[in-house]
Amino acid sequence: MDPDNRIPDDVLSDQWNSFRLKIWRRLHESVRDAKAGGLTQKEIAERIGMNEAQLSRILSGRSNVTIRTMHNIARAIGYRPEIEFVELKHLTAANTPMITNFRDQWLSGTATASRSIAAPSPSSQSAATATPRGQMVA
Amino acid sequence: MRFKPPMDADEAEKRTLFVTKRIGSFIHGTHTKRATADYYSRIRAALGEFVKGEPLYDDEAVLKKLVPHSHNIWEFRITFQPQARIVGAVAKTDVFVAIEPEFRDMLEKKGFDEIIGKSLAWWQEWLDPKPRDPCHPLTFCFCNVKD
């Protein structure tokens, strides 16, 4: 195995946590919709045999939650969670804001929120070449 | 410093997040324990989702303006245990400056006065005379905010 091809553990970890957070946020939004439709938190908890306080902690992010529990909550509000595997090389480049030396522009009052279409580059098309974790740009 | 999360080709830096060196050290520390490393990875993921433009709700789940509101200091709430709070200010629409980190349980013990004071002092030293954006509610501070 070529060690150069290995995705760093911390990048994988950040991507996994980002994925998990996304699922939790989607669940949060779905529960919000379900509540707007008249379902109460007590009813949701009862449907999956969960303590209402525990459900409240999960939905407010005060408690860690497994994928399985999120699945169960989704079922309790009448949703079926689905998963999709997206091939990175087929992604279309997103609109990228033009942010160059933003702090100086902002301080001088010349900052704008202009955006342009980023040209796809080979380096942005593979997970192995993804930006390192939480890169800091001076 | 500007915080940029790992991004796939179809993701972009939709919002700008500046962090102080202290926050940079807080979230990028080297941790030998796997659980600790994973915890800081979760913080980076939360900040990353913000940068990538994850829709926000004006319900104080992610961003809450601290009292007194006149200071225009906000807390960024990191979900999952142990919960962390990152205190900062909105520089302008879609631009957040994260200044001080703290764990939620510590804030419960100490109160917010100290961290608000530190944040204001930092802002005064580094960014004044630019005012902190007094925007409120959240819809005036960030795009993709739902009520």
CSV table of C-alpha atoms in Angstrom, one decimal:
chain,number,residue,atom,x,y,z
A,1,MET,CA,0.0,0.0,0.0
A,2,ASP,CA,1.3,3.4,-1.0
A,3,PRO,CA,1.4,5.6,2.2
A,4,ASP,CA,1.1,8.7,0.0
A,5,ASN,CA,-2.4,7.6,-0.9
A,6,ARG,CA,-3.6,7.3,2.7
A,7,ILE,CA,-6.1,9.9,3.8
A,8,PRO,CA,-4.8,11.3,7.1
A,9,ASP,CA,-6.7,10.0,10.2
A,10,ASP,CA,-7.6,13.5,11.3
A,11,VAL,CA,-9.1,14.4,7.9
A,12,LEU,CA,-11.2,11.2,8.0
A,13,SER,CA,-12.2,12.0,11.5
A,14,ASP,CA,-13.3,15.6,10.6
A,15,GLN,CA,-15.2,14.3,7.6
A,16,TRP,CA,-16.9,11.6,9.7
A,17,ASN,CA,-18.0,14.1,12.3
A,18,SER,CA,-19.2,16.5,9.7
A,19,PHE,CA,-21.3,13.6,8.2
A,20,ARG,CA,-22.7,12.7,11.6
A,21,LEU,CA,-23.5,16.3,12.4
A,22,LYS,CA,-25.3,16.6,9.1
A,23,ILE,CA,-27.5,13.6,9.9
A,24,TRP,CA,-28.3,15.1,13.3
A,25,ARG,CA,-29.2,18.5,11.8
A,26,ARG,CA,-31.4,16.9,9.2
A,27,LEU,CA,-33.1,14.9,11.9
A,28,HIS,CA,-33.4,18.0,14.0
A,29,GLU,CA,-35.1,19.8,11.0
A,30,SER,CA,-37.4,16.8,10.4
A,31,VAL,CA,-38.5,16.7,14.1
A,32,ARG,CA,-39.1,20.4,13.9
A,33,ASP,CA,-41.4,19.8,10.9
A,34,ALA,CA,-43.1,16.9,12.7
A,35,LYS,CA,-43.8,19.1,15.8
A,36,ALA,CA,-45.1,21.9,13.5
A,37,GLY,CA,-47.5,19.2,12.2
A,38,GLY,CA,-48.8,18.6,15.7
A,39,LEU,CA,-46.6,15.8,17.0
A,40,THR,CA,-45.3,16.3,20.6
A,41,GLN,CA,-41.9,15.4,21.9
A,42,LYS,CA,-43.7,13.2,24.5
A,43,GLU,CA,-45.4,11.2,21.7
A,44,ILE,CA,-42.1,10.8,19.8
A,45,ALA,CA,-40.4,9.5,22.9
A,46,GLU,CA,-43.2,7.1,23.7
A,47,ARG,CA,-43.1,5.7,20.2
A,48,ILE,CA,-39.6,4.4,20.6
A,49,GLY,CA,-39.7,3.7,24.3
A,50,MET,CA,-37.4,6.6,25.2
A,51,ASN,CA,-37.4,8.8,28.1
A,52,GLU,CA,-38.7,12.3,27.1
A,53,ALA,CA,-35.8,14.0,28.9
A,54,GLN,CA,-33.3,11.8,27.0
A,55,LEU,CA,-35.0,12.7,23.7
A,56,SER,CA,-34.8,16.4,24.6
A,57,ARG,CA,-31.1,16.1,25.4
A,58,ILE,CA,-30.5,14.4,22.0
A,59,LEU,CA,-32.4,17.0,20.1
A,60,SER,CA,-30.7,19.9,21.8
A,61,GLY,CA,-27.3,18.4,21.2
A,62,ARG,CA,-26.6,18.0,24.9
A,63,SER,CA,-26.3,14.2,24.6
A,64,ASN,CA,-24.3,12.1,22.2
A,65,VAL,CA,-26.4,10.0,19.8
A,66,THR,CA,-25.8,6.9,17.7
A,67,ILE,CA,-26.9,6.5,14.1
A,68,ARG,CA,-29.3,3.8,15.4
A,69,THR,CA,-31.0,6.2,17.8
A,70,MET,CA,-31.3,8.8,15.1
A,71,HIS,CA,-32.9,6.2,12.8
A,72,ASN,CA,-35.4,5.3,15.5
A,73,ILE,CA,-36.3,8.9,16.1
A,74,ALA,CA,-36.8,9.4,12.4
A,75,ARG,CA,-39.1,6.4,12.3
A,76,ALA,CA,-41.0,7.7,15.3
A,77,ILE,CA,-41.8,10.9,13.4
A,78,GLY,CA,-42.8,9.1,10.2
A,79,TYR,CA,-39.6,9.4,8.2
A,80,ARG,CA,-37.3,6.9,6.6
A,81,PRO,CA,-33.7,7.9,6.7
A,82,GLU,CA,-31.8,7.1,3.5
A,83,ILE,CA,-28.2,7.1,2.5
A,84,GLU,CA,-26.4,7.9,-0.7
A,85,PHE,CA,-22.8,7.3,-1.7
A,86,VAL,CA,-21.6,10.1,-4.0
A,87,GLU,CA,-18.6,9.6,-6.1
A,88,LEU,CA,-16.2,12.5,-5.4
A,89,LYS,CA,-14.8,12.6,-9.0
A,90,HIS,CA,-18.3,13.4,-10.3
A,91,LEU,CA,-18.9,16.3,-8.1
A,92,THR,CA,-19.5,19.7,-9.7
A,93,ALA,CA,-17.4,22.5,-8.3
A,94,ALA,CA,-19.4,24.8,-6.1
A,95,ASN,CA,-19.6,28.6,-6.2
A,96,THR,CA,-16.7,29.9,-4.2
A,97,PRO,CA,-16.8,33.3,-2.7
A,98,MET,CA,-13.9,35.5,-3.6
A,99,ILE,CA,-12.3,36.1,-0.3
A,100,THR,CA,-8.8,37.6,-0.5
A,101,ASN,CA,-7.2,39.2,2.4
A,102,PHE,CA,-10.7,39.8,3.8
A,103,ARG,CA,-9.7,41.2,7.1
A,104,ASP,CA,-7.7,44.1,5.5
A,105,GLN,CA,-10.5,44.8,3.0
A,106,TRP,CA,-13.1,44.7,5.8
A,107,LEU,CA,-11.1,47.0,8.0
A,108,SER,CA,-10.6,49.5,5.2
A,109,GLY,CA,-14.3,49.3,4.3
A,110,THR,CA,-13.7,47.9,0.9
A,111,ALA,CA,-14.8,44.3,1.5
A,112,THR,CA,-17.5,43.0,-0.8
A,113,ALA,CA,-19.4,39.7,-0.9
A,114,SER,CA,-18.7,39.1,-4.6
A,115,ARG,CA,-18.8,35.5,-5.7
A,116,SER,CA,-17.5,33.7,-8.7
A,117,ILE,CA,-17.6,30.3,-10.2
A,118,ALA,CA,-14.6,28.3,-9.2
A,119,ALA,CA,-13.0,26.4,-12.0
A,120,PRO,CA,-12.8,22.7,-11.3
A,121,SER,CA,-9.3,21.6,-10.7
A,122,PRO,CA,-7.9,18.1,-10.6
A,123,SER,CA,-6.7,18.6,-7.1
A,124,SER,CA,-10.2,19.3,-5.8
A,125,GLN,CA,-11.6,16.0,-7.2
A,126,SER,CA,-10.3,13.4,-4.9
A,127,ALA,CA,-10.8,12.8,-1.2
A,128,ALA,CA,-7.1,12.0,-0.8
A,129,THR,CA,-6.3,15.5,-1.8
A,130,ALA,CA,-8.9,17.2,0.3
A,131,THR,CA,-7.8,20.3,2.2
A,132,PRO,CA,-6.1,19.2,5.4
A,133,ARG,CA,-8.2,19.4,8.6
A,134,GLY,CA,-9.4,22.8,9.5
A,135,GLN,CA,-6.7,24.6,7.6
A,136,MET,CA,-5.7,27.9,9.0
A,137,VAL,CA,-5.1,30.7,6.5
A,138,ALA,CA,-3.3,33.7,7.8
B,1,MET,CA,-6.5,33.4,11.0
B,2,ARG,CA,-9.2,32.1,8.8
B,3,PHE,CA,-10.6,28.6,9.5
B,4,LYS,CA,-11.1,26.4,6.4
B,5,PRO,CA,-12.5,22.9,6.9
B,6,PRO,CA,-11.8,20.0,4.6
B,7,MET,CA,-14.1,20.6,1.6
B,8,ASP,CA,-15.2,18.4,-1.3
B,9,ALA,CA,-15.4,19.9,-4.8
B,10,ASP,CA,-19.0,20.8,-4.5
B,11,GLU,CA,-18.6,22.5,-1.2
B,12,ALA,CA,-17.4,26.1,-0.7
B,13,GLU,CA,-16.5,28.6,1.9
B,14,LYS,CA,-19.9,30.2,2.0
B,15,ARG,CA,-19.3,32.0,5.3
B,16,THR,CA,-16.1,33.4,6.7
B,17,LEU,CA,-14.8,32.3,10.1
B,18,PHE,CA,-11.8,34.1,11.6
B,19,VAL,CA,-10.4,32.5,14.8
B,20,THR,CA,-7.9,33.8,17.3
B,21,LYS,CA,-4.6,31.9,17.9
B,22,ARG,CA,-6.1,30.8,21.2
B,23,ILE,CA,-9.0,29.1,19.4
B,24,GLY,CA,-6.7,27.8,16.8
B,25,SER,CA,-4.6,26.1,19.5
B,26,PHE,CA,-7.8,24.9,21.3
B,27,ILE,CA,-9.2,23.1,18.2
B,28,HIS,CA,-6.0,21.9,16.7
B,29,GLY,CA,-4.2,20.6,19.8
B,30,THR,CA,-2.4,17.3,19.5
B,31,HIS,CA,-4.2,14.8,21.6
B,32,THR,CA,-2.9,11.3,22.3
B,33,LYS,CA,-6.2,10.0,23.6
B,34,ARG,CA,-8.5,9.0,20.8
B,35,ALA,CA,-11.6,10.2,22.5
B,36,THR,CA,-10.1,13.6,23.1
B,37,ALA,CA,-8.9,13.9,19.5
B,38,ASP,CA,-12.3,12.9,18.3
B,39,TYR,CA,-13.9,15.5,20.5
B,40,TYR,CA,-11.8,18.3,19.0
B,41,SER,CA,-12.6,16.9,15.6
B,42,ARG,CA,-16.3,17.3,16.3
B,43,ILE,CA,-15.7,21.0,17.2
B,44,ARG,CA,-13.8,21.4,13.9
B,45,ALA,CA,-16.7,19.7,12.1
B,46,ALA,CA,-19.2,22.0,13.7
B,47,LEU,CA,-17.2,25.1,12.7
B,48,GLY,CA,-16.7,23.6,9.3
B,49,GLU,CA,-20.4,23.1,8.7
B,50,PHE,CA,-20.9,26.7,9.6
B,51,VAL,CA,-18.2,27.8,7.1
B,52,LYS,CA,-19.7,25.6,4.4
B,53,GLY,CA,-23.0,27.4,4.7
B,54,GLU,CA,-25.1,24.8,6.6
B,55,PRO,CA,-28.5,26.5,7.0
B,56,LEU,CA,-29.0,28.1,10.4
B,57,TYR,CA,-32.2,28.5,12.4
B,58,ASP,CA,-32.9,31.5,14.5
B,59,ASP,CA,-33.6,29.4,17.5
B,60,GLU,CA,-30.3,29.8,19.5
B,61,ALA,CA,-29.4,26.2,18.8
B,62,VAL,CA,-26.1,27.2,17.1
B,63,LEU,CA,-25.7,30.9,17.7
B,64,LYS,CA,-27.0,32.8,20.7
B,65,LYS,CA,-26.5,36.5,21.5
B,66,LEU,CA,-25.2,36.9,25.0
B,67,VAL,CA,-26.7,39.2,27.6
B,68,PRO,CA,-26.3,42.1,27.7
B,69,HIS,CA,-27.2,42.3,24.0
B,70,SER,CA,-25.6,45.7,23.7
B,71,HIS,CA,-22.1,44.1,23.6
B,72,ASN,CA,-23.0,42.3,20.4
B,73,ILE,CA,-21.1,39.2,21.6
B,74,TRP,CA,-22.3,35.8,20.5
B,75,GLU,CA,-21.7,32.3,21.6
B,76,PHE,CA,-21.3,29.5,19.0
B,77,ARG,CA,-22.7,26.4,20.5
B,78,ILE,CA,-20.9,23.1,19.9
B,79,THR,CA,-23.3,20.2,20.2
B,80,PHE,CA,-22.6,16.8,21.8
B,81,GLN,CA,-20.7,16.2,25.0
B,82,PRO,CA,-18.7,17.7,26.5
B,83,GLN,CA,-20.3,20.8,25.1
B,84,ALA,CA,-18.1,23.7,24.2
B,85,ARG,CA,-18.9,27.3,23.6
B,86,ILE,CA,-16.9,29.6,21.3
B,87,VAL,CA,-17.5,33.2,22.0
B,88,GLY,CA,-17.1,35.9,19.3
B,89,ALA,CA,-18.7,38.6,17.3
B,90,VAL,CA,-20.3,39.1,13.9
B,91,ALA,CA,-18.0,41.4,11.9
B,92,LYS,CA,-20.5,41.7,9.0
B,93,THR,CA,-22.9,39.5,7.2
B,94,ASP,CA,-21.7,35.9,7.1
B,95,VAL,CA,-18.4,36.8,8.8
B,96,PHE,CA,-17.9,35.6,12.3
B,97,VAL,CA,-14.8,36.3,14.4
B,98,ALA,CA,-14.3,33.6,17.1
B,99,ILE,CA,-12.4,34.9,20.0
B,100,GLU,CA,-12.5,32.8,23.1
B,101,PRO,CA,-13.3,29.1,23.7
B,102,GLU,CA,-14.7,27.6,26.9
B,103,PHE,CA,-16.5,24.5,28.0
B,104,ARG,CA,-20.2,24.9,28.9
B,105,ASP,CA,-19.9,23.5,32.4
B,106,MET,CA,-17.1,25.9,33.1
B,107,LEU,CA,-19.2,28.8,31.9
B,108,GLU,CA,-22.0,27.6,34.2
B,109,LYS,CA,-19.7,27.8,37.1
B,110,LYS,CA,-17.9,31.1,36.2
B,111,GLY,CA,-20.7,32.9,34.4
B,112,PHE,CA,-20.2,34.8,31.1
B,113,ASP,CA,-18.8,38.1,32.4
B,114,GLU,CA,-15.2,37.1,32.2
B,115,ILE,CA,-15.4,35.6,28.7
B,116,ILE,CA,-17.4,38.6,27.4
B,117,GLY,CA,-14.8,40.9,28.9
B,118,LYS,CA,-12.0,39.0,27.3
B,119,SER,CA,-13.7,39.1,23.9
B,120,LEU,CA,-14.4,42.8,24.1
B,121,ALA,CA,-10.8,43.5,25.1
B,122,TRP,CA,-9.5,41.4,22.2
B,123,TRP,CA,-11.8,43.2,19.8
B,124,GLN,CA,-10.7,46.5,21.1
B,125,GLU,CA,-7.0,45.6,20.7
B,126,TRP,CA,-7.2,44.0,17.3
B,127,LEU,CA,-10.2,45.3,15.4
B,128,ASP,CA,-11.4,48.6,16.7
B,129,PRO,CA,-12.5,51.2,15.6
B,130,LYS,CA,-14.5,48.8,13.5
B,131,PRO,CA,-17.7,48.1,15.5
B,132,ARG,CA,-19.1,44.7,16.1
B,133,ASP,CA,-22.1,44.3,13.9
B,134,PRO,CA,-25.2,44.8,16.1
B,135,CYS,CA,-27.3,42.6,13.8
B,136,HIS,CA,-30.1,40.9,15.5
B,137,PRO,CA,-32.1,38.7,14.8
B,138,LEU,CA,-29.8,36.1,13.2
B,139,THR,CA,-31.5,36.7,9.8
B,140,PHE,CA,-29.7,40.0,9.6
B,141,CYS,CA,-26.3,38.4,10.4
B,142,PHE,CA,-26.2,35.3,8.2
B,143,CYS,CA,-27.6,34.1,4.9
B,144,ASN,CA,-29.6,30.9,4.9
B,145,VAL,CA,-31.2,31.6,8.2
B,146,LYS,CA,-34.7,30.1,8.8
B,147,ASP,CA,-37.0,31.5,11.4
